[in-house]
Amino acid sequence: MHLDLQLITSGLAIGSVYGSIALGLVLIYRSTGILNFAQGEMATFSTYIGWSFVVSVGMPYWVGFLLAVLAAFLLGAVVERVAIRPVQNQPHLTVVIVTLGLFLLFNALSLKFWHSDVRPFRSPFPSGSVHVLGTYISWVSIGIFGVSLISMAFVGIVFRFTKVGLAMRAVTSNPMASALMGISNGRILSLGWGLSAAVGAIAGMLAANRLLLDPNMMQGVLLYAFAAAVIGGMTSPVGAVIGGLVMGVTNALVSSVSWIGSDLSLAATFIVLVLILLVRPQGLFGRQIEVRV
Amino acid sequence: MRSVLHGHPRLVGLVISALVTWLLNEVLFPTPLNGYLVVLFAYVGGVVVARLSRGDHRYAALGPLVPLVFLAQNSIGVTELTQILILAIAALGLDLITGWTGQLNLAQGIFIGLGAYVTAILASKHGWPILLTLPLAGLVAAAAGLLLGVLALRFDGVYLAVLTSAVALAGPVLLLHYKSITNGVNGIIVNQPQPPGAFADWLDTDQWGYYVTVVMAIIAVCISWNLLSGRIGRALRALRDSPIAAKGIGVDLTRYKVLAFAVGSFWAGLAGGLYAMTIGFVSADSFGLFYSIQFLTIIVVGGLSTISGAFVGAVVIYELSTNVQTIGFATTVNGVALSIPQAAVYAILLILVVIFAPKGIIGIFSDKSDWSRLTQRLRGGHNRSTDVVQAQADRPPIVRLDAPEDPHPAITSY
Amino acid sequence: MTASTLEFDGVSVAFGGVRALDDVSFSVGEREIVGLIGPNGAGKTTAFNCVSRFVRPQRGRLLAGGVDLTSVAPHEIAALGIARTFQGLELFKSMTVAETLLAGQHSRRRTMGALSSALRLPSVRRAEAVEIAHAREVADFFSIEQYWDRMATELPYGVQKRVDIARALVSAPRLLLLDEPAAGLNVEALAELATVIRTIRAEFNTAVLLVEHHVAMVMELCDRVCVLNFGRVIADGRPEEVQRDPAVIEAYLGTKVTDDA
Amino acid sequence: MPRKQALICLVAVTAVALAGCSSKKAGSSSEDGVTSTTIHLGAVSPQSGASASFGDVTTGIKAYFDYTNAAGGINGRKIDFTVLDDAYDPSKTVPQTEKLVTQDKVFAITGNVGTKTSQAVYQRLNTEKVPSIMASGDPTMVSPILPYIFEGLAPLDADINEQIAYVKATYPGKKVGFLAENNDSATNELSLLTPAFGSLLVKQSTFLLTDPDLSSQIVALKNAGAQVIIFNGVPKYLALAVSEARGQNWQVPFISNNASVDSSFLSTAGAQADGVVTVTGFKTDPADPEVVKANDILKQYAPSITPGPLSQEGLAVGQIVVAALKAAGKDLTRSSFLSALNATNISSGVFIGQATMSPTKHNPYGCEQALQVKSGVLAPIGDVTCGS
């Protein structure tokens, strides 16, 4: 029995990584209406920047961490300005292709600068595990979980209580009106991308110890993070994190079912996802979109 | 026949691209660059087909012949060309689903895989003649596409993207799992067919595969054109442009959306059969999510809702992803040669194409406004802030893709 | 009165707790022009959407030529000879005027004909030729022939409106539903519109049901006027009767009875 | 209108005919790719995508060729080595390989990387009579022997049999779990493990390269009561598996395929790597002069990569090719090259023991040794075993 509990805690641990990347996706989707395929690769790239500061340059961990988050913020804003804004008025599919291009670009750059070797990256959290209720939970997982909750709260507060968040929502829901009200749409959109990249960098830096840092570190995660964001309803920070946990636990549990096994667990997990969406097409935390005639 | 270089923006475009290619080729890079040349040829081929097919559907059958230009230039091999045409057939199918009907589909690759397995299993395990298996490969994929189409009716936008990517992820895993049928991860080796009697003297196996593929591509183009230029094409565009008005004129959205999925998957399955026949080896892990995404980039780069766009896009994407070499600069910094890896070159070119030709390469030639937009931007002559506002206001929802660029046939020529 | 082309029989629709239509009954006779008016929120559009089957009535029947519309799918309405226009025009932005008019005839061929279309069999070519000829006639009638090969959404607003009506009429309907046809028109165009609608009836042998804010035009144009208020029919009859009806005057009190909305 | 149609037909027919003409295969001739000053060789390997790291093999091959060129070349000729990218996708491997053969007219294919990608081309390369050394250890490509096809990597089954022998000797009667990437080499391995361990093989658990972690696999193996884990995969997932197991306080011994125990595994797994066992056909003692030389070559000619099992394998492939080219003499033809390959007998180099090939043995490896990680370094345990 306690081993099944171990499955659930393992699922929660990896699920919080999914959730933290999903948070970044939700941030961009909500502030600019774009599905960003490059979220994971940008996070990996930023993590490498942090790794370079800490390991290659030899800075103290938290200094490197902060610099990497800052760099990620700038990177996000620049990417929005250079690659996204020129296609803002194109159909979504075109924008999606640009984010796919960014995905390939950042992957190639990570590969070029840091090669495909897996690199160790220490965690700010203590190594080892706690032993509770017969299960082992690593401090790193607890740390990631905690930080993803903090990020979630941060994103939620930004959206709900700050002027910037209000402006972001205004820009997505009615750009014309918000421009008339004197909100600088461009700046808000850049800010959205910057924040999202920063949230991604935090997730990447913290998860690198667990996922192991290589240029493809986030590819598997991104698939689950998409699913997590969608289950969460695409616009809800809480939904993203809970969606991540749902995906993590579902994956762990289905792989323990003997007739599914680990080789079919990916398929089974996504079938569960589709079933959830069939029942609730708007996701667990999404609002039902009004059907206008 | 109308002049190929009709109108001055196109001329400017050609001159610019020729200059850029020359520059890339001669100044920056020490090695000969087939890839860039081929991209330029695709560009020229695109002009020809776009110009010709405007107003007359018979010219659209020239689409598959676009890549032939390169063969004549001897810059491309027959096996490569075969693969490009196979990509194009599948992209044509995806365009039907995504471009014409507005249903984002990230699972086209798995239908190719399905078709490839049908051909591989029938041909190598049951000894069927390969040509006979091709239509069956299409039909099996169409049946699967029909199922996905029915499921897709419930979803929209991002959710449809996730549904189809779930299929793209789960599909190969399932194929690998049922080892008794698919041979699991070991894959299936297909003996490539020899050309039949009369052809055997002057064609080798690869060339035979190539001609079969060309014929299939032309059939695919003709049938697609017939479907899309008539009542069914209008119904599909109607339901994409305005679902409400489409219902009003009597279009059964359900049937047509599912039809698009079934027919689009049929082409994917046929492409898969050709894949098995010409590659000679089928393994499910070749048909994953990234393989599928490749087809989205093909139709967007080539030009959504255009038949020749699928072919031009296939040439460009294939060449960019394989034959564009690492850009090595002649200069070095501290003795280390500067270079941009191939994948990054691909990514940057992809982004540039989408930014500067949002309606695809074909779009550059059939719509003047793209060029005027571009030249305007180059002159720096437009207001950014209002642009973004306009952008936000104008942006259609994800499923409602842009107006198809295909030059609309003048009714008089039917 | 002739046999009715469309008949509302005790139709009720509620959205949440709000009664949009409450036991509405009225009918449109063959070749009759009927106006549906009422203050904002009176339920006009809902009534309209019931016919298009975008809204499903909770109670009551909607009969068209003996068929209960509540039991057919939205896309089957067109085949029953009911065509509609849209207030927002909803033109197909990827289509030329010609293609729009061909698309409008979608319901005239009953089967999908995927296979025969794929092979472009002679039967398909013949059908297409007939449809093109018909589209040309209709385009001619609406004076939009000179825009035949232009993208519909790139034309001036007034022309787009004509394209919208032409798209509906090209299916040769028995009943044409017009959704606020006067919206956005200037005075001359308004005057012209009434004439156009009468000519449509004459030329195309169709009944017309229009929802309109523009009361004056409705009174001048329609054979019969049905007034809705808070989801109920408060008056139904010839324009002059309706105009004198105290309930109608009361409903419109505070707003102008005669002009716009 | 009929004139237009005729025109189309004309254009189409011309174009198709053109294609036929210009692609008419000259057939590769014996002298292809060799001039008085150069020998043109080629290979297709993944340079991009998720499996880009396999490209280290061709980087190793290229390093050895560059080293050979710098040392004066082969009988007065320098090697010109073209590597094309297939992103580990067979539908690209075929055209890219064909391009090397028909357009670049390479003399030989030396080091196409990967099993599924090589599967797609080896038969056609044999038909086209192009001598080919595939960088794969898949036994099916060399049994039955095809005259033009050789393999450059250690055969998978030799490694696996050695692993089985090690486990049986060291952990007799213990329950075995198998953890592997879901690919052909794992299926192959399973077909050897199943008869060897019978009911002692209690659980097989697979993962995909899209799996972000291995927690559920490790729990499944633990639940099944496995006492030894045999691993087949890549370094990253070995590191994930070891750290996950140790994180659950499970001190199960790991026996891994050789390619996974590289420097990146040792550095990422850190202290947790200690005790992991692997089997290799290569020398690993850092003090061995051959190993020193190999590392020097890689450092000088392949500075962009960290030396590891993959680049070392590449170096070995390069060494076999160069030796055969030298032995083929001044009048280099494909047949003299093939004879030289069939008479391969190299005793110095990074292999353990001798690398030999013959007309009935197209894979040069024979000797194996078990190694174990001790304090972050791979150290030999037990004796060298040779022969199958």
PDB file of N, CA, C and O in Angstrom, chain D residues 7-41:
ATOM      1  N   LEU D   7      -0.336  22.524 -74.105  1.00  0.00           N
ATOM      2  CA  LEU D   7       0.870  23.120 -73.554  1.00  0.00           C
ATOM      3  C   LEU D   7       1.225  22.481 -72.215  1.00  0.00           C
ATOM      4  O   LEU D   7       2.375  22.130 -71.952  1.00  0.00           O
ATOM      5  N   ILE D   8       0.190  22.335 -71.397  1.00  0.00           N
ATOM      6  CA  ILE D   8       0.417  21.720 -70.091  1.00  0.00           C
ATOM      7  C   ILE D   8       1.005  20.329 -70.249  1.00  0.00           C
ATOM      8  O   ILE D   8       1.980  19.959 -69.601  1.00  0.00           O
ATOM      9  N   CYS D   9       0.374  19.559 -71.149  1.00  0.00           N
ATOM     10  CA  CYS D   9       0.852  18.202 -71.375  1.00  0.00           C
ATOM     11  C   CYS D   9       2.319  18.233 -71.777  1.00  0.00           C
ATOM     12  O   CYS D   9       3.137  17.473 -71.263  1.00  0.00           O
ATOM     13  N   LEU D  10       2.621  19.144 -72.657  1.00  0.00           N
ATOM     14  CA  LEU D  10       3.980  19.248 -73.155  1.00  0.00           C
ATOM     15  C   LEU D  10       4.953  19.531 -72.016  1.00  0.00           C
ATOM     16  O   LEU D  10       5.968  18.854 -71.852  1.00  0.00           O
ATOM     17  N   VAL D  11       4.587  20.532 -71.218  1.00  0.00           N
ATOM     18  CA  VAL D  11       5.460  20.909 -70.102  1.00  0.00           C
ATOM     19  C   VAL D  11       5.641  19.723 -69.174  1.00  0.00           C
ATOM     20  O   VAL D  11       6.756  19.375 -68.773  1.00  0.00           O
ATOM     21  N   ALA D  12       4.515  19.064 -68.861  1.00  0.00           N
ATOM     22  CA  ALA D  12       4.571  17.965 -67.908  1.00  0.00           C
ATOM     23  C   ALA D  12       5.436  16.833 -68.435  1.00  0.00           C
ATOM     24  O   ALA D  12       6.316  16.334 -67.744  1.00  0.00           O
ATOM     25  N   VAL D  13       5.199  16.470 -69.680  1.00  0.00           N
ATOM     26  CA  VAL D  13       5.948  15.350 -70.246  1.00  0.00           C
ATOM     27  C   VAL D  13       7.438  15.677 -70.315  1.00  0.00           C
ATOM     28  O   VAL D  13       8.294  14.872 -69.940  1.00  0.00           O
ATOM     29  N   THR D  14       7.730  16.903 -70.727  1.00  0.00           N
ATOM     30  CA  THR D  14       9.133  17.302 -70.784  1.00  0.00           C
ATOM     31  C   THR D  14       9.768  17.208 -69.410  1.00  0.00           C
ATOM     32  O   THR D  14      10.872  16.679 -69.256  1.00  0.00           O
ATOM     33  N   ALA D  15       9.043  17.715 -68.427  1.00  0.00           N
ATOM     34  CA  ALA D  15       9.611  17.746 -67.086  1.00  0.00           C
ATOM     35  C   ALA D  15       9.868  16.337 -66.572  1.00  0.00           C
ATOM     36  O   ALA D  15      10.931  16.042 -66.031  1.00  0.00           O
ATOM     37  N   VAL D  16       8.888  15.463 -66.779  1.00  0.00           N
ATOM     38  CA  VAL D  16       9.053  14.092 -66.293  1.00  0.00           C
ATOM     39  C   VAL D  16      10.195  13.406 -67.017  1.00  0.00           C
ATOM     40  O   VAL D  16      11.032  12.734 -66.408  1.00  0.00           O
ATOM     41  N   ALA D  17      10.247  13.632 -68.321  1.00  0.00           N
ATOM     42  CA  ALA D  17      11.307  13.014 -69.095  1.00  0.00           C
ATOM     43  C   ALA D  17      12.660  13.541 -68.634  1.00  0.00           C
ATOM     44  O   ALA D  17      13.622  12.798 -68.464  1.00  0.00           O
ATOM     45  N   LEU D  18      12.690  14.833 -68.380  1.00  0.00           N
ATOM     46  CA  LEU D  18      13.896  15.477 -67.895  1.00  0.00           C
ATOM     47  C   LEU D  18      14.379  14.806 -66.620  1.00  0.00           C
ATOM     48  O   LEU D  18      15.559  14.505 -66.460  1.00  0.00           O
ATOM     49  N   ALA D  19      13.403  14.570 -65.749  1.00  0.00           N
ATOM     50  CA  ALA D  19      13.732  13.941 -64.486  1.00  0.00           C
ATOM     51  C   ALA D  19      14.353  12.581 -64.743  1.00  0.00           C
ATOM     52  O   ALA D  19      15.363  12.213 -64.150  1.00  0.00           O
ATOM     53  N   GLY D  20      13.740  11.840 -65.663  1.00  0.00           N
ATOM     54  CA  GLY D  20      14.254  10.523 -65.972  1.00  0.00           C
ATOM     55  C   GLY D  20      15.687  10.594 -66.483  1.00  0.00           C
ATOM     56  O   GLY D  20      16.554   9.850 -66.044  1.00  0.00           O
ATOM     57  N   CYS D  21      15.917  11.510 -67.406  1.00  0.00           N
ATOM     58  CA  CYS D  21      17.244  11.614 -68.001  1.00  0.00           C
ATOM     59  C   CYS D  21      18.296  11.941 -66.972  1.00  0.00           C
ATOM     60  O   CYS D  21      19.276  11.222 -66.814  1.00  0.00           O
ATOM     61  N   SER D  22      18.035  13.045 -66.255  1.00  0.00           N
ATOM     62  CA  SER D  22      19.124  13.541 -65.446  1.00  0.00           C
ATOM     63  C   SER D  22      19.371  12.646 -64.246  1.00  0.00           C
ATOM     64  O   SER D  22      20.420  12.704 -63.646  1.00  0.00           O
ATOM     65  N   SER D  23      18.370  11.817 -63.918  1.00  0.00           N
ATOM     66  CA  SER D  23      18.602  10.985 -62.754  1.00  0.00           C
ATOM     67  C   SER D  23      19.055   9.584 -63.139  1.00  0.00           C
ATOM     68  O   SER D  23      19.228   8.742 -62.291  1.00  0.00           O
ATOM     69  N   LYS D  24      19.212   9.369 -64.420  1.00  0.00           N
ATOM     70  CA  LYS D  24      19.633   8.041 -64.860  1.00  0.00           C
ATOM     71  C   LYS D  24      20.907   7.670 -64.130  1.00  0.00           C
ATOM     72  O   LYS D  24      21.920   8.371 -64.204  1.00  0.00           O
ATOM     73  N   LYS D  25      20.822   6.603 -63.410  1.00  0.00           N
ATOM     74  CA  LYS D  25      21.914   6.290 -62.510  1.00  0.00           C
ATOM     75  C   LYS D  25      23.107   5.729 -63.280  1.00  0.00           C
ATOM     76  O   LYS D  25      22.989   4.770 -64.021  1.00  0.00           O
ATOM     77  N   ALA D  26      24.245   6.355 -63.107  1.00  0.00           N
ATOM     78  CA  ALA D  26      25.438   5.870 -63.788  1.00  0.00           C
ATOM     79  C   ALA D  26      25.906   4.567 -63.155  1.00  0.00           C
ATOM     80  O   ALA D  26      26.684   3.829 -63.728  1.00  0.00           O
ATOM     81  N   GLY D  27      25.380   4.280 -61.960  1.00  0.00           N
ATOM     82  CA  GLY D  27      25.882   3.126 -61.224  1.00  0.00           C
ATOM     83  C   GLY D  27      27.213   3.535 -60.638  1.00  0.00           C
ATOM     84  O   GLY D  27      28.007   4.218 -61.287  1.00  0.00           O
ATOM     85  N   SER D  28      27.447   3.158 -59.391  1.00  0.00           N
ATOM     86  CA  SER D  28      28.690   3.642 -58.818  1.00  0.00           C
ATOM     87  C   SER D  28      29.833   2.776 -59.327  1.00  0.00           C
ATOM     88  O   SER D  28      29.730   1.562 -59.392  1.00  0.00           O
ATOM     89  N   SER D  29      30.861   3.417 -59.697  1.00  0.00           N
ATOM     90  CA  SER D  29      31.968   2.658 -60.270  1.00  0.00           C
ATOM     91  C   SER D  29      33.050   2.479 -59.218  1.00  0.00           C
ATOM     92  O   SER D  29      33.070   3.159 -58.199  1.00  0.00           O
ATOM     93  N   SER D  30      33.916   1.588 -59.492  1.00  0.00           N
ATOM     94  CA  SER D  30      34.942   1.183 -58.546  1.00  0.00           C
ATOM     95  C   SER D  30      35.882   2.324 -58.183  1.00  0.00           C
ATOM     96  O   SER D  30      36.463   2.341 -57.125  1.00  0.00           O
ATOM     97  N   GLU D  31      36.007   3.272 -59.095  1.00  0.00           N
ATOM     98  CA  GLU D  31      36.987   4.338 -58.864  1.00  0.00           C
ATOM     99  C   GLU D  31      36.363   5.569 -58.224  1.00  0.00           C
ATOM    100  O   GLU D  31      37.045   6.544 -57.974  1.00  0.00           O
ATOM    101  N   ASP D  32      35.042   5.507 -57.992  1.00  0.00           N
ATOM    102  CA  ASP D  32      34.374   6.672 -57.405  1.00  0.00           C
ATOM    103  C   ASP D  32      35.081   7.152 -56.147  1.00  0.00           C
ATOM    104  O   ASP D  32      35.433   6.358 -55.289  1.00  0.00           O
ATOM    105  N   GLY D  33      35.207   8.459 -56.033  1.00  0.00           N
ATOM    106  CA  GLY D  33      35.622   9.049 -54.771  1.00  0.00           C
ATOM    107  C   GLY D  33      37.127   9.037 -54.515  1.00  0.00           C
ATOM    108  O   GLY D  33      37.570   9.518 -53.493  1.00  0.00           O
ATOM    109  N   VAL D  34      37.901   8.502 -55.407  1.00  0.00           N
ATOM    110  CA  VAL D  34      39.349   8.477 -55.186  1.00  0.00           C
ATOM    111  C   VAL D  34      40.040   9.292 -56.271  1.00  0.00           C
ATOM    112  O   VAL D  34      39.818   9.068 -57.457  1.00  0.00           O
ATOM    113  N   THR D  35      40.822  10.280 -55.870  1.00  0.00           N
ATOM    114  CA  THR D  35      41.657  10.995 -56.830  1.00  0.00           C
ATOM    115  C   THR D  35      43.109  10.777 -56.410  1.00  0.00           C
ATOM    116  O   THR D  35      43.372  10.050 -55.438  1.00  0.00           O
ATOM    117  N   SER D  36      44.020  11.418 -57.111  1.00  0.00           N
ATOM    118  CA  SER D  36      45.415  11.208 -56.751  1.00  0.00           C
ATOM    119  C   SER D  36      45.746  11.817 -55.393  1.00  0.00           C
ATOM    120  O   SER D  36      46.720  11.442 -54.756  1.00  0.00           O
ATOM    121  N   THR D  37      44.902  12.772 -54.944  1.00  0.00           N
ATOM    122  CA  THR D  37      45.228  13.423 -53.670  1.00  0.00           C
ATOM    123  C   THR D  37      44.195  13.198 -52.572  1.00  0.00           C
ATOM    124  O   THR D  37      44.468  13.491 -51.416  1.00  0.00           O
ATOM    125  N   THR D  38      43.007  12.751 -52.955  1.00  0.00           N
ATOM    126  CA  THR D  38      41.968  12.618 -51.909  1.00  0.00           C
ATOM    127  C   THR D  38      41.227  11.290 -51.990  1.00  0.00           C
ATOM    128  O   THR D  38      41.161  10.652 -53.037  1.00  0.00           O
ATOM    129  N   ILE D  39      40.687  10.940 -50.856  1.00  0.00           N
ATOM    130  CA  ILE D  39      39.723   9.833 -50.793  1.00  0.00           C
ATOM    131  C   ILE D  39      38.449  10.432 -50.191  1.00  0.00           C
ATOM    132  O   ILE D  39      38.486  10.986 -49.089  1.00  0.00           O
ATOM    133  N   HIS D  40      37.360  10.350 -50.955  1.00  0.00           N
ATOM    134  CA  HIS D  40      36.126  10.958 -50.456  1.00  0.00           C
ATOM    135  C   HIS D  40      35.285   9.913 -49.721  1.00  0.00           C
ATOM    136  O   HIS D  40      34.842   8.939 -50.321  1.00  0.00           O
ATOM    137  N   LEU D  41      35.075  10.124 -48.441  1.00  0.00           N
ATOM    138  CA  LEU D  41      34.245   9.230 -47.646  1.00  0.00           C
ATOM    139  C   LEU D  41      33.049  10.003 -47.110  1.00  0.00           C
ATOM    140  O   LEU D  41      33.084  11.232 -47.031  1.00  0.00           O
TER     141      LEU D  41
END
